Structures are given as C-alpha cells and as structure tokens.
CSV table of C-alpha atoms and ligand atoms in Angstrom, one decimal:
chain,number,residue,atom,x,y,z
K,1,MET,CA,20.9,-2.8,4.2
K,2,ASP,CA,25.0,-3.8,5.4
K,3,THR,CA,24.7,-1.7,8.7
K,4,TYR,CA,28.0,-1.8,9.0
K,5,LEU,CA,28.0,1.2,6.9
K,6,MET,CA,25.9,2.7,8.2
K,7,ASN,CA,27.1,2.6,11.3
K,8,GLU,CA,30.7,2.0,12.5
K,9,ARG,CA,33.3,4.9,11.8
K,10,PRO,CA,34.7,4.4,8.5
K,11,SER,CA,38.1,4.6,7.8
K,12,TYR,CA,39.9,3.9,4.3
K,13,THR,CA,40.9,-0.1,4.4
K,14,ALA,CA,37.4,-1.0,5.7
K,15,TYR,CA,35.3,0.7,3.0
K,16,ARG,CA,37.4,-0.2,-0.1
K,17,GLU,CA,37.4,-4.0,1.3
K,18,ARG,CA,33.4,-3.9,1.1
K,19,PHE,CA,33.2,-2.6,-1.8
K,20,LEU,CA,35.9,-5.0,-3.5
K,21,ALA,CA,34.1,-7.9,-1.9
K,22,ALA,CA,30.8,-6.6,-3.4
K,23,VAL,CA,32.2,-6.1,-6.2
K,24,GLN,CA,33.3,-9.5,-6.5
K,25,ARG,CA,30.7,-11.8,-5.8
K,26,HIS,CA,29.0,-10.1,-8.8
K,27,GLN,CA,32.0,-11.2,-10.3
K,28,GLY,CA,33.1,-7.8,-11.3
K,29,ARG,CA,36.9,-7.5,-12.6
K,30,VAL,CA,39.0,-5.1,-11.0
K,31,SER,CA,41.9,-2.6,-11.8
K,32,HIS,CA,44.2,-1.1,-9.3
K,33,TYR,CA,45.3,2.7,-9.3
K,34,GLU,CA,48.1,2.0,-6.4
K,35,HIS,CA,48.5,6.1,-4.6
K,36,PRO,CA,52.7,6.7,-4.6
K,37,LEU,CA,52.1,7.6,-0.2
K,38,LYS,CA,50.6,5.9,2.4
K,39,GLY,CA,47.5,6.6,4.1
K,40,ARG,CA,47.0,7.8,7.4
K,41,ASP,CA,47.3,3.6,9.6
K,42,GLY,CA,50.0,2.9,6.5
K,43,GLU,CA,48.2,1.9,4.6
K,44,THR,CA,49.0,0.8,0.8
K,45,LEU,CA,46.6,3.0,-0.7
K,46,TYR,CA,43.9,3.0,-4.7
K,47,THR,CA,42.3,4.4,-6.4
K,48,ASP,CA,39.6,1.3,-8.4
K,49,VAL,CA,37.9,0.2,-11.0
K,50,ALA,CA,35.4,-2.4,-10.9
K,51,GLU,CA,33.5,-3.4,-14.2
K,52,ILE,CA,30.3,-5.3,-13.8
K,53,GLY,CA,28.2,-7.0,-16.4
K,54,ASN,CA,29.0,-7.2,-20.7
K,55,PRO,CA,32.4,-6.7,-20.3
K,56,ASP,CA,31.1,-5.8,-24.4
K,57,ALA,CA,28.8,-3.1,-23.5
K,58,THR,CA,27.8,-0.5,-25.2
K,59,LYS,CA,26.2,1.6,-21.7
K,60,TRP,CA,27.7,2.3,-19.3
K,61,LEU,CA,26.6,4.2,-16.0
K,62,ILE,CA,29.6,5.7,-14.4
K,63,ILE,CA,29.3,5.7,-10.8
K,64,ILE,CA,33.0,8.4,-8.7
K,65,SER,CA,33.8,8.2,-5.4
K,66,GLY,CA,36.1,10.9,-3.5
K,67,THR,CA,36.5,13.1,-5.2
K,68,HIS,CA,36.4,15.5,-1.9
K,69,GLY,CA,38.9,12.5,-0.6
K,70,VAL,CA,36.5,12.4,3.0
K,71,GLU,CA,33.5,13.6,1.5
K,72,GLY,CA,34.9,9.8,0.2
K,73,TYR,CA,33.3,7.7,2.6
K,74,TYR,CA,29.6,8.7,1.5
K,75,GLY,CA,29.8,7.8,-2.2
K,76,SER,CA,31.9,4.3,-1.0
K,77,MET,CA,28.6,3.5,0.9
K,78,CYS,CA,26.9,4.5,-2.3
K,79,GLN,CA,28.8,1.9,-4.9
K,80,THR,CA,29.5,-0.6,-1.6
K,81,LEU,CA,25.3,-0.7,-1.1
K,82,TYR,CA,24.1,-0.4,-4.6
K,83,LEU,CA,26.2,-3.2,-5.9
K,84,GLN,CA,25.0,-5.4,-2.9
K,85,GLY,CA,21.3,-5.1,-3.5
K,86,LEU,CA,21.9,-5.6,-6.9
K,87,ASP,CA,20.4,-8.4,-9.2
K,88,LEU,CA,22.7,-8.7,-12.4
K,89,HIS,CA,20.1,-10.4,-14.2
K,90,SER,CA,17.7,-7.7,-14.1
K,91,LEU,CA,21.0,-5.7,-15.6
K,92,ASP,CA,19.8,-5.1,-19.0
K,93,ALA,CA,22.8,-7.6,-21.6
K,94,ASP,CA,24.4,-4.8,-23.3
K,95,THR,CA,24.7,-2.0,-20.0
K,96,GLY,CA,27.5,-1.6,-17.9
K,97,LEU,CA,28.0,-0.4,-14.4
K,98,LEU,CA,32.1,0.6,-13.8
K,99,PHE,CA,32.3,2.6,-10.5
K,100,ILE,CA,36.1,4.1,-9.5
K,101,HIS,CA,36.0,4.0,-6.4
K,102,LEU,CA,37.9,6.7,-4.1
K,103,ILE,CA,39.1,9.1,-7.1
K,104,ASN,CA,41.4,10.9,-3.9
K,105,PRO,CA,42.3,8.4,-1.2
K,106,TRP,CA,44.9,9.7,0.2
K,107,GLY,CA,42.2,13.0,1.2
K,108,THR,CA,39.3,10.2,1.8
K,109,SER,CA,42.3,7.9,4.5
K,110,TRP,CA,43.1,11.4,5.9
K,111,LEU,CA,40.3,12.3,6.4
K,112,ARG,CA,41.4,15.8,4.0
K,113,ARG,CA,38.9,17.2,1.6
K,114,VAL,CA,41.9,18.5,-0.2
K,115,ASN,CA,44.8,15.8,-2.2
K,116,GLU,CA,48.0,15.2,-1.2
K,117,ASP,CA,49.3,19.0,-2.2
K,118,ASN,CA,45.9,20.5,-0.9
K,119,VAL,CA,44.6,20.7,-3.5
K,120,ASP,CA,41.4,21.1,-4.3
K,121,LEU,CA,40.6,18.4,-6.6
K,122,ASN,CA,37.5,19.9,-8.5
K,123,ARG,CA,39.0,23.0,-9.2
K,124,ASN,CA,42.4,21.2,-10.8
K,125,PHE,CA,41.0,20.2,-13.7
K,126,ILE,CA,42.4,23.3,-16.4
K,127,ASP,CA,44.7,23.6,-19.3
K,128,PHE,CA,47.6,24.1,-17.2
K,129,THR,CA,49.6,25.2,-20.6
K,130,ARG,CA,47.6,28.8,-20.4
K,131,PRO,CA,48.7,31.5,-17.7
K,132,LEU,CA,47.6,30.8,-14.6
K,133,GLN,CA,43.8,33.0,-13.6
K,134,HIS,CA,44.6,35.0,-10.1
K,135,ASN,CA,42.4,35.3,-7.8
K,136,ASP,CA,41.9,38.5,-6.7
K,137,GLU,CA,39.9,39.0,-3.8
K,138,TYR,CA,41.9,35.7,-2.4
K,139,ASP,CA,44.5,37.6,-1.9
K,140,ASN,CA,42.0,40.1,0.3
K,141,ILE,CA,42.1,37.5,2.7
K,142,ALA,CA,45.1,34.7,2.4
K,143,SER,CA,45.6,35.5,5.8
K,144,VAL,CA,42.8,33.6,7.5
K,145,PHE,CA,43.2,30.3,6.5
K,146,ASN,CA,47.1,30.1,6.0
K,147,ARG,CA,49.8,30.0,8.2
K,148,GLU,CA,50.0,33.3,9.3
K,149,ALA,CA,46.5,32.2,11.1
K,150,ILE,CA,47.1,29.3,12.9
K,151,GLU,CA,48.6,31.0,16.3
K,152,PRO,CA,44.7,32.1,17.6
K,153,GLU,CA,45.4,35.5,18.8
K,154,GLN,CA,46.8,36.1,15.2
K,155,ARG,CA,43.9,33.7,14.0
K,156,ARG,CA,40.9,36.7,15.1
K,157,ILE,CA,43.2,39.6,14.3
K,158,ASN,CA,43.8,38.9,11.0
K,159,GLU,CA,39.3,37.5,10.8
K,160,GLN,CA,38.2,41.1,10.8
K,161,LEU,CA,40.2,41.2,7.0
K,162,TRP,CA,36.9,38.8,6.9
K,163,HIS,CA,34.0,41.3,8.1
K,164,ASP,CA,35.9,44.2,6.2
K,165,ARG,CA,35.1,42.8,2.9
K,166,ALA,CA,32.6,41.0,3.6
K,167,ALA,CA,31.0,44.4,4.7
K,168,GLU,CA,32.0,46.3,2.0
K,169,ILE,CA,30.5,43.2,-1.2
K,170,GLY,CA,28.4,41.3,0.4
K,171,GLU,CA,29.5,37.6,2.1
K,172,THR,CA,27.2,35.8,-0.2
K,173,SER,CA,30.0,37.2,-3.2
K,174,LEU,CA,33.2,37.4,-1.1
K,175,ARG,CA,32.8,33.3,0.0
K,176,SER,CA,31.6,32.5,-3.8
K,177,GLN,CA,34.9,34.2,-4.9
K,178,ILE,CA,37.2,32.6,-2.2
K,179,THR,CA,35.3,28.8,-3.5
K,180,ALA,CA,35.9,29.3,-7.1
K,181,GLY,CA,39.9,29.1,-6.8
K,182,GLN,CA,43.3,29.8,-6.8
K,183,HIS,CA,46.3,29.1,-7.8
K,184,GLN,CA,48.8,31.6,-5.9
K,185,ASP,CA,48.6,30.3,-2.0
K,186,PRO,CA,49.9,26.5,-2.2
K,187,GLU,CA,49.0,26.6,1.7
K,188,GLY,CA,45.3,28.5,0.8
K,189,ILE,CA,42.1,26.6,1.3
K,190,PHE,CA,40.9,25.9,-2.5
K,191,TYR,CA,43.5,25.6,-3.6
K,192,ALA,CA,43.8,24.8,-8.2
K,193,GLY,CA,47.6,23.2,-8.2
K,194,GLN,CA,49.7,24.3,-10.7
K,195,PHE,CA,49.9,21.0,-12.4
K,196,ALA,CA,48.1,18.1,-13.2
K,197,THR,CA,47.9,16.2,-9.7
K,198,TRP,CA,47.3,12.4,-9.7
K,199,SER,CA,44.0,11.9,-9.2
K,200,ASN,CA,43.9,14.1,-12.5
K,201,GLN,CA,46.3,12.0,-14.2
K,202,THR,CA,44.5,8.7,-12.9
K,203,LEU,CA,40.9,9.8,-13.9
K,204,ARG,CA,42.0,10.7,-17.2
K,205,THR,CA,44.1,7.5,-17.9
K,206,ILE,CA,40.9,5.6,-16.5
K,207,PHE,CA,38.5,7.6,-18.6
K,208,ALA,CA,41.0,6.8,-22.4
K,209,ASN,CA,40.6,3.3,-21.2
K,210,LEU,CA,37.2,3.3,-21.2
K,211,PRO,CA,35.9,-0.3,-23.1
K,212,LYS,CA,36.0,0.0,-26.4
K,213,SER,CA,32.6,-0.3,-27.0
K,214,CYS,CA,31.2,2.5,-24.8
K,215,LYS,CA,28.7,4.7,-27.2
K,216,GLN,CA,26.4,6.2,-24.5
K,217,ALA,CA,27.4,6.8,-20.6
K,218,ILE,CA,25.5,8.5,-18.0
K,219,CYS,CA,28.8,9.4,-15.1
K,220,MET,CA,28.1,10.9,-12.0
K,221,ASP,CA,30.5,12.4,-9.2
K,222,LEU,CA,29.4,11.7,-5.8
K,223,HIS,CA,29.5,14.5,-3.2
K,224,THR,CA,28.9,16.1,0.3
K,225,GLY,CA,29.0,19.2,2.2
K,226,ALA,CA,26.9,22.1,-0.2
K,227,GLY,CA,23.2,22.5,0.1
K,228,ASP,CA,21.1,21.9,3.3
K,229,PHE,CA,20.8,19.5,6.0
K,230,GLY,CA,19.7,15.5,4.4
K,231,HIS,CA,18.7,17.6,1.1
K,232,PRO,CA,20.3,15.8,-1.8
K,233,MET,CA,20.5,17.4,-4.9
K,234,LEU,CA,20.8,15.9,-8.5
K,235,MET,CA,23.2,18.8,-10.4
K,236,ALA,CA,24.6,19.4,-14.0
K,237,ILE,CA,27.5,21.5,-13.7
K,238,THR,CA,28.5,22.6,-17.8
K,239,ASP,CA,30.3,26.0,-18.7
K,240,HIS,CA,28.3,25.3,-21.5
K,241,ASP,CA,24.7,23.6,-23.0
K,242,TYR,CA,25.1,20.5,-24.1
K,243,PRO,CA,23.1,17.4,-26.3
K,244,GLY,CA,23.7,15.4,-23.3
K,245,LEU,CA,22.5,17.6,-20.3
K,246,GLU,CA,19.4,18.5,-22.5
K,247,ALA,CA,18.5,14.4,-22.1
K,248,ALA,CA,19.2,14.8,-18.1
K,249,LYS,CA,16.6,18.3,-17.6
K,250,LYS,CA,14.2,16.2,-20.1
K,251,LEU,CA,15.5,12.8,-17.8
K,252,PHE,CA,15.1,14.0,-14.5
K,253,GLY,CA,12.7,17.3,-14.8
K,254,PRO,CA,12.4,20.0,-11.8
K,255,TRP,CA,14.7,17.4,-9.9
K,256,LEU,CA,17.6,18.3,-12.0
K,257,TYR,CA,19.4,21.9,-10.4
K,258,THR,CA,21.5,22.4,-13.3
K,259,VAL,CA,24.5,25.1,-12.5
K,260,HIS,CA,26.2,27.2,-15.5
K,261,THR,CA,29.9,28.2,-14.5
K,262,ALA,CA,31.9,31.4,-15.4
K,263,MET,CA,33.7,34.3,-13.8
K,264,GLY,CA,30.9,36.0,-12.3
K,265,ASN,CA,28.5,33.8,-12.0
K,266,THR,CA,27.3,33.0,-9.0
K,267,SER,CA,24.3,30.5,-7.8
K,268,ASP,CA,21.5,29.2,-4.8
K,269,THR,CA,22.8,26.0,-4.5
K,270,GLY,CA,26.0,26.6,-2.3
K,271,VAL,CA,27.9,25.4,-5.0
K,272,SER,CA,30.0,27.7,-6.7
K,273,ALA,CA,29.1,28.5,-10.2
K,274,SER,CA,32.6,30.1,-10.8
K,275,VAL,CA,34.7,27.9,-11.0
K,276,ASP,CA,36.7,26.8,-13.4
K,277,GLY,CA,38.6,23.1,-13.4
K,278,TYR,CA,35.5,21.4,-12.1
K,279,THR,CA,35.8,17.7,-12.4
K,280,SER,CA,32.6,17.9,-14.6
K,281,GLN,CA,33.8,20.3,-17.3
K,282,MET,CA,36.5,17.6,-17.9
K,283,LEU,CA,34.8,14.7,-18.3
K,284,ILE,CA,31.9,16.2,-21.0
K,285,ASN,CA,35.0,18.1,-22.9
K,286,ALA,CA,36.5,14.4,-23.3
K,287,MET,CA,33.3,12.9,-23.4
K,288,HIS,CA,32.0,15.0,-26.3
K,289,ASP,CA,32.2,12.8,-29.4
K,290,LYS,CA,30.5,9.8,-26.8
K,291,ASP,CA,26.5,10.3,-26.3
K,292,PHE,CA,26.8,11.3,-22.4
K,293,MET,CA,25.1,13.0,-19.5
K,294,GLN,CA,27.4,13.8,-16.8
K,295,LEU,CA,25.5,14.3,-13.5
K,296,VAL,CA,26.8,15.4,-9.9
K,297,ILE,CA,24.6,14.5,-6.5
K,298,GLU,CA,25.9,16.7,-3.9
K,299,CYS,CA,24.4,16.2,-0.1
K,300,GLY,CA,23.6,18.8,1.9
K,301,THR,CA,24.8,18.5,6.1
K,302,TYR,CA,25.9,21.7,7.9
K,303,SER,CA,26.1,25.3,6.7
K,304,PRO,CA,28.4,27.0,9.4
K,305,SER,CA,30.6,29.6,8.5
K,306,MET,CA,33.3,29.9,6.6
K,307,LEU,CA,35.2,31.6,10.0
K,308,GLU,CA,33.6,28.6,11.9
K,309,HIS,CA,34.2,25.8,9.2
K,310,SER,CA,35.7,22.5,10.4
K,311,LEU,CA,38.1,22.2,7.3
K,312,ARG,CA,39.2,25.8,7.8
K,313,PHE,CA,40.8,24.5,11.3
K,314,GLU,CA,41.8,20.9,10.7
K,315,HIS,CA,43.1,22.8,7.8
K,316,LEU,CA,45.3,25.3,9.6
K,317,HIS,CA,46.4,22.3,12.5
K,318,TYR,CA,47.5,20.4,9.2
K,319,LEU,CA,49.6,23.3,8.2
K,320,GLU,CA,51.3,23.1,11.7
K,321,GLY,CA,52.1,20.1,10.7
K,322,ASN,CA,52.5,18.5,14.2
K,323,ASP,CA,49.7,15.6,13.7
K,324,PRO,CA,49.2,16.1,9.9
K,325,GLY,CA,47.4,12.8,11.2
K,326,GLY,CA,45.0,13.8,14.1
K,327,HIS,CA,46.0,10.3,15.9
K,328,GLN,CA,46.1,12.9,18.8
K,329,GLU,CA,44.7,16.1,20.8
K,330,PRO,CA,43.0,18.4,19.5
K,331,GLY,CA,43.9,17.1,15.6
K,332,HIS,CA,41.8,14.7,16.4
K,333,SER,CA,38.5,16.4,16.9
K,334,LEU,CA,39.2,18.2,14.6
K,335,LYS,CA,39.5,15.1,11.8
K,336,SER,CA,35.9,14.2,14.0
K,337,ALA,CA,34.9,17.7,13.5
K,338,LEU,CA,35.7,17.3,9.3
K,339,LEU,CA,34.9,14.1,8.9
K,340,GLU,CA,31.0,14.7,11.0
K,341,HIS,CA,30.3,17.6,8.4
K,342,PHE,CA,31.2,16.1,4.9
K,343,PHE,CA,30.2,12.1,6.7
K,344,PRO,CA,26.9,12.9,9.4
K,345,HIS,CA,27.3,10.4,11.5
K,346,ASP,CA,23.0,10.4,11.6
K,347,GLN,CA,20.8,7.3,10.8
K,348,GLN,CA,18.0,9.1,8.6
K,349,TRP,CA,20.7,11.5,6.9
K,350,ARG,CA,22.7,8.8,5.6
K,351,GLU,CA,20.0,6.8,4.8
K,352,ILE,CA,18.1,9.6,3.2
K,353,ALA,CA,21.4,10.1,1.3
K,354,TRP,CA,21.2,5.9,0.5
K,355,VAL,CA,18.0,6.1,-0.9
K,356,ARG,CA,18.0,9.2,-3.6
K,357,THR,CA,21.6,8.4,-4.6
K,358,ARG,CA,20.1,4.8,-4.9
K,359,GLN,CA,17.4,6.1,-7.1
K,360,ILE,CA,19.4,8.3,-9.5
K,361,PHE,CA,21.2,5.4,-10.2
K,362,ASP,CA,17.9,3.3,-11.0
K,363,GLN,CA,16.9,6.5,-13.7
K,364,ALA,CA,19.6,6.2,-15.2
K,365,LEU,CA,20.0,2.8,-15.9
K,366,VAL,CA,16.3,2.3,-16.8
K,367,TYR,CA,17.1,6.0,-18.8
K,368,LEU,CA,19.9,3.6,-20.2
K,369,ARG,CA,18.2,0.8,-21.7
K,370,ASP,CA,15.5,2.2,-22.8
K,371,GLY,CA,16.3,5.0,-24.1
K,372,GLN,CA,13.6,7.0,-21.7
K,373,THR,CA,12.7,7.3,-18.3
K,374,HIS,CA,8.2,5.4,-17.0
K,375,TYR,CA,10.9,5.2,-13.6
J,1,LIG,ZN1,32.5,17.6,-3.3
C-alpha cells in the first residue's frame, strides 16, 4: 500500500501526480480536460480521464472521483491504490477501466465541496431549458448560511431562525429540504446553479466520447461525508426503476442501499432523497441505450448539526473574501476542519474506506466478466 496516500496532508498536485504515475504503469491512455481557473497554489487544473486495458473492450468499469471537490481525496486515493495493485494480466480481455479523476478539480484544489460557481455539482445535472424550481423552505433560513451570517454576533441571532423552523417542522425534515438544493441564492449552501457548470459539461463530454465499442458499463461515483463514521455505503440513487438497478440488487444483495428520489421523499441514509440534479440520474438517462448500472459509494464520517458543520463555517469564511484559499488563520483552520470532515486523517478510517471500495470494484469486474457474481 502507498503510505504516502494514507498519511500525508493531501494536495491536488500531489494526488494528481500519483494517479498519473499509476496510470502510466499500465500504459494507460489519458485525456486531460483543462479547467479555466487556477488552483489554490496557482497550479493549472485538469480533470484527467484514463483508459486502461483493451481499447476495444465492450465492457467498462467507470469510476468518478471528486464530484464534491474536497471528497476527491478519498476518491483519488482509491483510484490510485487500485491501479497500483492491479495485475493487468488478470483483467478480462473484453473489459476496460475508465477512471475519471477529479471531475471538479477546482473544488478539490481549493478544499471546497462546491465548484468555482459555489455550485453543488451533485444538484446541477438538471434540464436548464425548463423553469427552475424554487425551494420555498430555503427562503426561511437563507440568512443563516449567506453573507448575512458572516459577522459572529449576527450569525448567532440568525441561528434562531433555524431553531424556530426546526421546532415547527422537525430537524430531519428541515435538513432534508435544505440539502435538496436551491437555485435562488448563489451565495447560499446546496446551491444548484443556474446553468450547466464546467464540470457538468465536461462529464457529459466524457460520456459522449466513451469508447465506441462500449456496450455495457458499471459506473461508480465516489463520495464521503454522509452516514456513520467509518461505514462506507454502497448506494443506487435513481428516480425510476431501470434494468441496471435490478441487476445491482441481485449482484450486491443486502449491501446495496437504494434511494428513490422525488420531491418530498426522505431517506435515513444521510443522503437526500429530494434532490433533483444528481450526477447518477444524468448518467442513467444518458446511458439508457446501454446495459448500464449506476452506483455511488458514500463513506460516512462525522455527523455534526447543520449549524455546527465545518461546511457552514468554511462557506462563510469564503464569502467574506479576504483569504479565500485559507492560507492564513482563521481560514487555514477552517479549511483543515473541512478536509478532516470529508477525508478524516485517521489511518483506520482510510483503510476501511479503501478496502471496502476495492471489494466493490473487484465485485463489479467479476460481474462484468462473468455476468454473475461468485466473488
Ligand atoms: Zn459528496
């Protein structure tokens, strides 16, 4: 195991270099999608797409990291460790690996969950030709999370809005409705955006350019931050039943948590069931003419309240605009807390997250090869 990935403080550049080196070991073919903005340390940012194995394979295992930027350190770690441990000769001749490394590279580099537009990419995959939905509940508590809460005294006053509303409709319901996403406050949280972002367009381009030979694919989107500490969850998130979901239920049995999304739906997984615009949904729709299975791995970390969440404090600091990269205090500590929330600096957490993720990758490859599981 690469102890560097397990132990060092992560950076975009270091993780990218490790990933590209691991790809090169297998003579992988890499495409680089350059991001228009620079990283936190002035570096040029890319989403890298690596293909490994037979270029004409009909079956592909597709792994996406970094949809939520800062969660990309976990995803990158697993992509790199998997390639480092891969025996290319054991890969079925008709199966290829396609690893999409850091689809939101700006967020990964700047240690933000969102992208350069303050957009939660996992709420952004909607049809922008239709009228955008208004999140009425969000209006009630918007000032708890936007620049009106930057000043600590005002912040505490605004928090009462949250407590009042939680007392009325219940904390779980309020949280669910807020995390569902909103289009009305560009400086708020869980902002879904008003256009298809760079990462959205790039992911669509990558999928439009999948190998022509691809007939079947299993895709996994790697996340952290929801669920219990040290408990990776394998999930299927979809607004409708489709053949790949049935196949996933058979393949993974009780390991699979299925979240059916629709307005007002709730879920006890920690992942919102009311979201419109999930990456998973876009991919299921885009791949409807293929034998396709879309999965999410979500590794649980800490479970703070929304008001005490590092996400909120880092967000308010970022809005303040004095030190958006968090190079000085207090920004540095706030960035560190955010990173700790989404990529705990705990050897056992990282090992469990990695081992479980590797098992799922292995299981998917066996299924692609044999059409069944006997893992
Ligand atoms: Zn996530």
